[in-house]
């Protein structure tokens, strides 16, 4: 099955899948005890892995080669490939740790910026509320002052009108008194005239 998979992967020019399939073929040969066939296929897989520049796959390659060489009794070469696998795994772990550390620092920095932005937003909202309160208080004070001013102005105008009405009323009363005096004078003049005429005749 792995051979078929490698064959079709090669037709599709999928080098990664071909490398993995060949690696599994080599592993199957090792399990079957066919170490030379396993090493031959593993070298094909290793060439593809090196072309892909995949350190994670190369770590598996060296580990598998170490196992195959160990079964063949080539312990020095097996140890060499085992160390290569360990070094690659260490590098991958270091790289993963560095990536995780960078991701954590990025997340921390993002949260810090978000917290600062939230704090700034709260301060802006607080300042807006203070500004709104000051403007509202100033408008209310202006309205109160305007109402007080209007109240005193209306009172002064009312007093002025009352004084004018009292003045006009006095003028009207004086005119009535003058008219009454004129009517009295006219009445007494008529009466005296009426008395004088018969007396003159007598």
PDB file of C-alpha atoms in Angstrom:
ATOM      1  CA  UNK A   1       0.000   0.000   0.000  1.00  0.00           C
ATOM      2  CA  UNK A   2       2.808   2.426   0.880  1.00  0.00           C
ATOM      3  CA  UNK A   3       4.549   1.616  -2.412  1.00  0.00           C
ATOM      4  CA  UNK A   4       1.349   2.443  -4.321  1.00  0.00           C
ATOM      5  CA  UNK A   5       0.996   5.653  -2.356  1.00  0.00           C
ATOM      6  CA  UNK A   6       4.609   6.601  -3.198  1.00  0.00           C
ATOM      7  CA  UNK A   7       4.042   5.761  -6.863  1.00  0.00           C
ATOM      8  CA  UNK A   8       0.905   7.944  -7.148  1.00  0.00           C
ATOM      9  CA  UNK A   9       2.519  10.750  -5.127  1.00  0.00           C
ATOM     10  CA  UNK A  10       5.431  10.725  -7.590  1.00  0.00           C
ATOM     11  CA  UNK A  11       2.955  10.944 -10.512  1.00  0.00           C
ATOM     12  CA  UNK A  12       1.258  13.934  -8.826  1.00  0.00           C
ATOM     13  CA  UNK A  13       4.680  15.478  -8.090  1.00  0.00           C
ATOM     14  CA  UNK A  14       3.765  15.587  -4.376  1.00  0.00           C
ATOM     15  CA  UNK A  15       7.282  15.252  -2.933  1.00  0.00           C
ATOM     16  CA  UNK A  16       6.245  15.487   0.686  1.00  0.00           C
ATOM     17  CA  UNK A  17       3.708  12.655   0.398  1.00  0.00           C
ATOM     18  CA  UNK A  18       6.198  10.593  -1.654  1.00  0.00           C
ATOM     19  CA  UNK A  19       8.901  11.068   1.006  1.00  0.00           C
ATOM     20  CA  UNK A  20       6.530  10.013   3.815  1.00  0.00           C
ATOM     21  CA  UNK A  21       5.269   6.996   1.840  1.00  0.00           C
ATOM     22  CA  UNK A  22       8.852   5.842   1.058  1.00  0.00           C
ATOM     23  CA  UNK A  23       9.778   6.318   4.735  1.00  0.00           C
ATOM     24  CA  UNK A  24       6.901   3.987   5.682  1.00  0.00           C
ATOM     25  CA  UNK A  25       8.043   1.452   3.063  1.00  0.00           C
ATOM     26  CA  UNK A  26      11.552   1.513   4.624  1.00  0.00           C
ATOM     27  CA  UNK A  27      10.023   1.090   8.090  1.00  0.00           C
ATOM     28  CA  UNK A  28       8.002  -1.898   6.810  1.00  0.00           C
ATOM     29  CA  UNK A  29      11.202  -3.498   5.370  1.00  0.00           C
ATOM     30  CA  UNK A  30      12.903  -3.055   8.762  1.00  0.00           C
ATOM     31  CA  UNK A  31       9.998  -4.778  10.525  1.00  0.00           C
ATOM     32  CA  UNK A  32      10.246  -7.612   7.982  1.00  0.00           C
ATOM     33  CA  UNK A  33      14.003  -7.901   8.566  1.00  0.00           C
ATOM     34  CA  UNK A  34      14.956  -6.747   5.065  1.00  0.00           C
ATOM     35  CA  UNK A  35      17.430  -4.118   6.225  1.00  0.00           C
ATOM     36  CA  UNK A  36      19.302  -3.557   2.943  1.00  0.00           C
ATOM     37  CA  UNK A  37      16.037  -2.962   1.029  1.00  0.00           C
ATOM     38  CA  UNK A  38      14.926  -0.687   3.860  1.00  0.00           C
ATOM     39  CA  UNK A  39      18.145   1.355   3.679  1.00  0.00           C
ATOM     40  CA  UNK A  40      17.854   1.678  -0.105  1.00  0.00           C
ATOM     41  CA  UNK A  41      14.278   2.976   0.052  1.00  0.00           C
ATOM     42  CA  UNK A  42      15.116   5.164   3.057  1.00  0.00           C
ATOM     43  CA  UNK A  43      17.856   6.915   1.060  1.00  0.00           C
ATOM     44  CA  UNK A  44      15.292   7.845  -1.604  1.00  0.00           C
ATOM     45  CA  UNK A  45      13.048   9.214   1.140  1.00  0.00           C
ATOM     46  CA  UNK A  46      15.997  11.111   2.677  1.00  0.00           C
ATOM     47  CA  UNK A  47      16.884  12.741  -0.657  1.00  0.00           C
ATOM     48  CA  UNK A  48      13.311  14.038  -0.963  1.00  0.00           C
ATOM     49  CA  UNK A  49      13.304  15.246   2.662  1.00  0.00           C
ATOM     50  CA  UNK A  50      16.586  17.124   2.127  1.00  0.00           C
ATOM     51  CA  UNK A  51      15.169  18.693  -1.053  1.00  0.00           C
ATOM     52  CA  UNK A  52      12.080  19.767   0.915  1.00  0.00           C
ATOM     53  CA  UNK A  53      14.330  21.167   3.716  1.00  0.00           C
ATOM     54  CA  UNK A  54      12.050  19.603   6.341  1.00  0.00           C
ATOM     55  CA  UNK A  55      13.995  19.226   9.592  1.00  0.00           C
ATOM     56  CA  UNK A  56      11.140  17.343  11.252  1.00  0.00           C
ATOM     57  CA  UNK A  57      11.098  14.692   8.499  1.00  0.00           C
ATOM     58  CA  UNK A  58      14.905  14.449   8.490  1.00  0.00           C
ATOM     59  CA  UNK A  59      14.835  13.714  12.232  1.00  0.00           C
ATOM     60  CA  UNK A  60      12.609  10.693  11.495  1.00  0.00           C
ATOM     61  CA  UNK A  61      14.934   9.733   8.610  1.00  0.00           C
ATOM     62  CA  UNK A  62      18.031   9.666  10.862  1.00  0.00           C
ATOM     63  CA  UNK A  63      16.146   7.809  13.606  1.00  0.00           C
ATOM     64  CA  UNK A  64      14.976   5.128  11.116  1.00  0.00           C
ATOM     65  CA  UNK A  65      18.456   4.867   9.567  1.00  0.00           C
ATOM     66  CA  UNK A  66      19.936   4.459  13.048  1.00  0.00           C
ATOM     67  CA  UNK A  67      17.535   1.575  13.718  1.00  0.00           C
ATOM     68  CA  UNK A  68      18.314  -0.130  10.370  1.00  0.00           C
ATOM     69  CA  UNK A  69      22.093   0.206  10.814  1.00  0.00           C
ATOM     70  CA  UNK A  70      21.820  -1.045  14.372  1.00  0.00           C
ATOM     71  CA  UNK A  71      20.066  -4.206  13.142  1.00  0.00           C
ATOM     72  CA  UNK A  72      22.853  -4.684  10.611  1.00  0.00           C
ATOM     73  CA  UNK A  73      25.416  -4.443  13.389  1.00  0.00           C
ATOM     74  CA  UNK A  74      26.877  -1.099  12.226  1.00  0.00           C
ATOM     75  CA  UNK A  75      26.697   0.412  15.702  1.00  0.00           C
ATOM     76  CA  UNK A  76      29.058   3.354  15.098  1.00  0.00           C
ATOM     77  CA  UNK A  77      27.042   4.591  12.092  1.00  0.00           C
ATOM     78  CA  UNK A  78      23.816   3.832  13.957  1.00  0.00           C
ATOM     79  CA  UNK A  79      25.016   5.991  16.903  1.00  0.00           C
ATOM     80  CA  UNK A  80      26.018   8.778  14.496  1.00  0.00           C
ATOM     81  CA  UNK A  81      22.519   8.871  12.927  1.00  0.00           C
ATOM     82  CA  UNK A  82      20.885   8.597  16.358  1.00  0.00           C
ATOM     83  CA  UNK A  83      22.832  11.703  17.454  1.00  0.00           C
ATOM     84  CA  UNK A  84      21.834  13.467  14.217  1.00  0.00           C
ATOM     85  CA  UNK A  85      18.195  12.669  14.985  1.00  0.00           C
ATOM     86  CA  UNK A  86      18.580  13.885  18.588  1.00  0.00           C
ATOM     87  CA  UNK A  87      20.252  17.123  17.440  1.00  0.00           C
ATOM     88  CA  UNK A  88      17.494  17.786  14.908  1.00  0.00           C
ATOM     89  CA  UNK A  89      14.830  17.083  17.549  1.00  0.00           C
ATOM     90  CA  UNK A  90      16.611  19.433  19.965  1.00  0.00           C
ATOM     91  CA  UNK A  91      16.736  22.136  17.278  1.00  0.00           C
ATOM     92  CA  UNK A  92      13.059  21.615  16.536  1.00  0.00           C
ATOM     93  CA  UNK A  93      12.224  21.826  20.245  1.00  0.00           C
ATOM     94  CA  UNK A  94      14.305  25.002  20.593  1.00  0.00           C
ATOM     95  CA  UNK A  95      12.658  26.485  17.522  1.00  0.00           C
ATOM     96  CA  UNK A  96       9.229  25.501  18.834  1.00  0.00           C
ATOM     97  CA  UNK A  97      10.075  26.976  22.250  1.00  0.00           C
ATOM     98  CA  UNK A  98      11.274  30.190  20.593  1.00  0.00           C
ATOM     99  CA  UNK A  99       8.130  30.340  18.467  1.00  0.00           C
ATOM    100  CA  UNK A 100       5.947  29.722  21.522  1.00  0.00           C
ATOM    101  CA  UNK A 101       7.872  32.371  23.446  1.00  0.00           C
ATOM    102  CA  UNK A 102       7.474  34.839  20.573  1.00  0.00           C
ATOM    103  CA  UNK A 103       3.766  34.029  20.349  1.00  0.00           C
ATOM    104  CA  UNK A 104       3.401  34.513  24.110  1.00  0.00           C
ATOM    105  CA  UNK A 105       5.260  37.848  23.939  1.00  0.00           C
ATOM    106  CA  UNK A 106       3.068  38.921  21.013  1.00  0.00           C
ATOM    107  CA  UNK A 107      -0.089  37.952  22.915  1.00  0.00           C
ATOM    108  CA  UNK A 108       1.153  39.783  26.017  1.00  0.00           C
ATOM    109  CA  UNK A 109       2.007  42.894  23.984  1.00  0.00           C
ATOM    110  CA  UNK A 110      -1.379  42.736  22.252  1.00  0.00           C
ATOM    111  CA  UNK A 111      -3.187  42.463  25.596  1.00  0.00           C
ATOM    112  CA  UNK A 112      -1.084  45.320  27.004  1.00  0.00           C
ATOM    113  CA  UNK A 113      -1.970  47.534  24.016  1.00  0.00           C
ATOM    114  CA  UNK A 114      -5.640  46.539  24.335  1.00  0.00           C
ATOM    115  CA  UNK A 115      -5.556  47.392  28.050  1.00  0.00           C
ATOM    116  CA  UNK A 116      -3.919  50.771  27.313  1.00  0.00           C
ATOM    117  CA  UNK A 117      -6.506  51.476  24.605  1.00  0.00           C
ATOM    118  CA  UNK A 118      -9.314  50.522  26.999  1.00  0.00           C
ATOM    119  CA  UNK A 119      -7.815  52.811  29.678  1.00  0.00           C
ATOM    120  CA  UNK A 120      -7.534  55.671  27.176  1.00  0.00           C
ATOM    121  CA  UNK A 121     -11.118  55.057  26.075  1.00  0.00           C
ATOM    122  CA  UNK A 122     -12.290  55.187  29.697  1.00  0.00           C
ATOM    123  CA  UNK A 123     -10.374  58.431  30.251  1.00  0.00           C
ATOM    124  CA  UNK A 124     -11.874  59.945  27.082  1.00  0.00           C
ATOM    125  CA  UNK A 125     -15.375  58.897  28.182  1.00  0.00           C
ATOM    126  CA  UNK A 126     -14.744  60.336  31.672  1.00  0.00           C
ATOM    127  CA  UNK A 127     -13.493  63.631  30.194  1.00  0.00           C
ATOM    128  CA  UNK A 128     -16.510  63.743  27.865  1.00  0.00           C
ATOM    129  CA  UNK A 129     -18.836  63.215  30.849  1.00  0.00           C
ATOM    130  CA  UNK A 130     -17.066  65.974  32.812  1.00  0.00           C
ATOM    131  CA  UNK A 131     -17.270  68.295  29.778  1.00  0.00           C
ATOM    132  CA  UNK A 132     -20.953  67.496  29.296  1.00  0.00           C
ATOM    133  CA  UNK A 133     -21.630  68.089  33.001  1.00  0.00           C
ATOM    134  CA  UNK A 134     -19.779  71.448  32.923  1.00  0.00           C
ATOM    135  CA  UNK A 135     -21.614  72.571  29.775  1.00  0.00           C
ATOM    136  CA  UNK A 136     -24.957  71.445  31.228  1.00  0.00           C
ATOM    137  CA  UNK A 137     -24.268  73.228  34.520  1.00  0.00           C
ATOM    138  CA  UNK A 138     -23.208  76.398  32.691  1.00  0.00           C
ATOM    139  CA  UNK A 139     -26.372  76.338  30.553  1.00  0.00           C
ATOM    140  CA  UNK A 140     -28.535  75.769  33.653  1.00  0.00           C
ATOM    141  CA  UNK A 141     -26.796  78.653  35.428  1.00  0.00           C
ATOM    142  CA  UNK A 142     -27.333  80.897  32.390  1.00  0.00           C
ATOM    143  CA  UNK A 143     -31.014  79.919  32.310  1.00  0.00           C
ATOM    144  CA  UNK A 144     -31.382  80.706  36.032  1.00  0.00           C
ATOM    145  CA  UNK A 145     -29.601  84.060  35.627  1.00  0.00           C
ATOM    146  CA  UNK A 146     -31.729  84.845  32.566  1.00  0.00           C
ATOM    147  CA  UNK A 147     -34.899  83.981  34.494  1.00  0.00           C
ATOM    148  CA  UNK A 148     -33.832  86.188  37.437  1.00  0.00           C
ATOM    149  CA  UNK A 149     -32.968  89.050  35.077  1.00  0.00           C
ATOM    150  CA  UNK A 150     -36.307  88.664  33.275  1.00  0.00           C
ATOM    151  CA  UNK A 151     -38.147  88.558  36.603  1.00  0.00           C
ATOM    152  CA  UNK A 152     -36.606  91.858  37.817  1.00  0.00           C
ATOM    153  CA  UNK A 153     -37.069  93.450  34.389  1.00  0.00           C
ATOM    154  CA  UNK A 154     -40.745  92.490  34.320  1.00  0.00           C
ATOM    155  CA  UNK A 155     -41.181  93.782  37.868  1.00  0.00           C
ATOM    156  CA  UNK A 156     -39.572  97.125  36.954  1.00  0.00           C
ATOM    157  CA  UNK A 157     -41.752  97.398  33.840  1.00  0.00           C
ATOM    158  CA  UNK A 158     -44.835  96.583  35.925  1.00  0.00           C
ATOM    159  CA  UNK A 159     -43.908  99.250  38.468  1.00  0.00           C
ATOM    160  CA  UNK A 160     -43.347 101.740  35.649  1.00  0.00           C
ATOM    161  CA  UNK A 161     -46.721 100.932  34.140  1.00  0.00           C
ATOM    162  CA  UNK A 162     -48.393 101.241  37.535  1.00  0.00           C
ATOM    163  CA  UNK A 163     -46.733 104.644  38.033  1.00  0.00           C
ATOM    164  CA  UNK A 164     -47.871 105.751  34.554  1.00  0.00           C
ATOM    165  CA  UNK A 165     -51.404 104.542  35.247  1.00  0.00           C
ATOM    166  CA  UNK A 166     -51.428 106.355  38.610  1.00  0.00           C
ATOM    167  CA  UNK A 167     -50.154 109.512  36.884  1.00  0.00           C
ATOM    168  CA  UNK A 168     -52.841 109.260  34.163  1.00  0.00           C
ATOM    169  CA  UNK A 169     -55.463 108.550  36.811  1.00  0.00           C
ATOM    170  CA  UNK A 170     -54.432 111.674  38.737  1.00  0.00           C
ATOM    171  CA  UNK A 171     -54.493 113.697  35.546  1.00  0.00           C
ATOM    172  CA  UNK A 172     -57.980 112.329  34.778  1.00  0.00           C
ATOM    173  CA  UNK A 173     -59.154 113.150  38.309  1.00  0.00           C
ATOM    174  CA  UNK A 174     -57.706 116.675  38.063  1.00  0.00           C
ATOM    175  CA  UNK A 175     -59.425 117.148  34.694  1.00  0.00           C
ATOM    176  CA  UNK A 176     -62.722 115.931  36.187  1.00  0.00           C
ATOM    177  CA  UNK A 177     -62.331 118.281  39.122  1.00  0.00           C
ATOM    178  CA  UNK A 178     -61.614 121.168  36.758  1.00  0.00           C
ATOM    179  CA  UNK A 179     -64.657 120.199  34.650  1.00  0.00           C
ATOM    180  CA  UNK A 180     -66.744 119.959  37.813  1.00  0.00           C
ATOM    181  CA  UNK A 181     -65.543 123.389  38.950  1.00  0.00           C
ATOM    182  CA  UNK A 182     -66.395 124.794  35.513  1.00  0.00           C
ATOM    183  CA  UNK A 183     -69.837 123.188  35.622  1.00  0.00           C
ATOM    184  CA  UNK A 184     -70.404 124.588  39.141  1.00  0.00           C
ATOM    185  CA  UNK A 185     -69.307 128.039  38.036  1.00  0.00           C
ATOM    186  CA  UNK A 186     -71.536 127.816  34.979  1.00  0.00           C
ATOM    187  CA  UNK A 187     -74.460 126.538  37.079  1.00  0.00           C
ATOM    188  CA  UNK A 188     -74.145 129.348  39.653  1.00  0.00           C
ATOM    189  CA  UNK A 189     -73.702 131.921  36.861  1.00  0.00           C
ATOM    190  CA  UNK A 190     -76.921 130.691  35.219  1.00  0.00           C
ATOM    191  CA  UNK A 191     -78.768 130.654  38.501  1.00  0.00           C
ATOM    192  CA  UNK A 192     -77.677 134.163  39.361  1.00  0.00           C
ATOM    193  CA  UNK A 193     -78.587 135.286  35.877  1.00  0.00           C
ATOM    194  CA  UNK A 194     -82.045 133.724  36.268  1.00  0.00           C
ATOM    195  CA  UNK A 195     -82.551 135.552  39.564  1.00  0.00           C
ATOM    196  CA  UNK A 196     -81.235 138.841  38.247  1.00  0.00           C
ATOM    197  CA  UNK A 197     -83.533 139.053  35.231  1.00  0.00           C
ATOM    198  CA  UNK A 198     -86.869 138.956  37.151  1.00  0.00           C
ATOM    199  CA  UNK A 199     -85.486 141.319  39.795  1.00  0.00           C
ATOM    200  CA  UNK A 200     -84.432 143.697  37.108  1.00  0.00           C
ATOM    201  CA  UNK A 201     -87.919 143.566  35.617  1.00  0.00           C
ATOM    202  CA  UNK A 202     -89.476 144.151  39.011  1.00  0.00           C
TER     203      UNK A 202
END
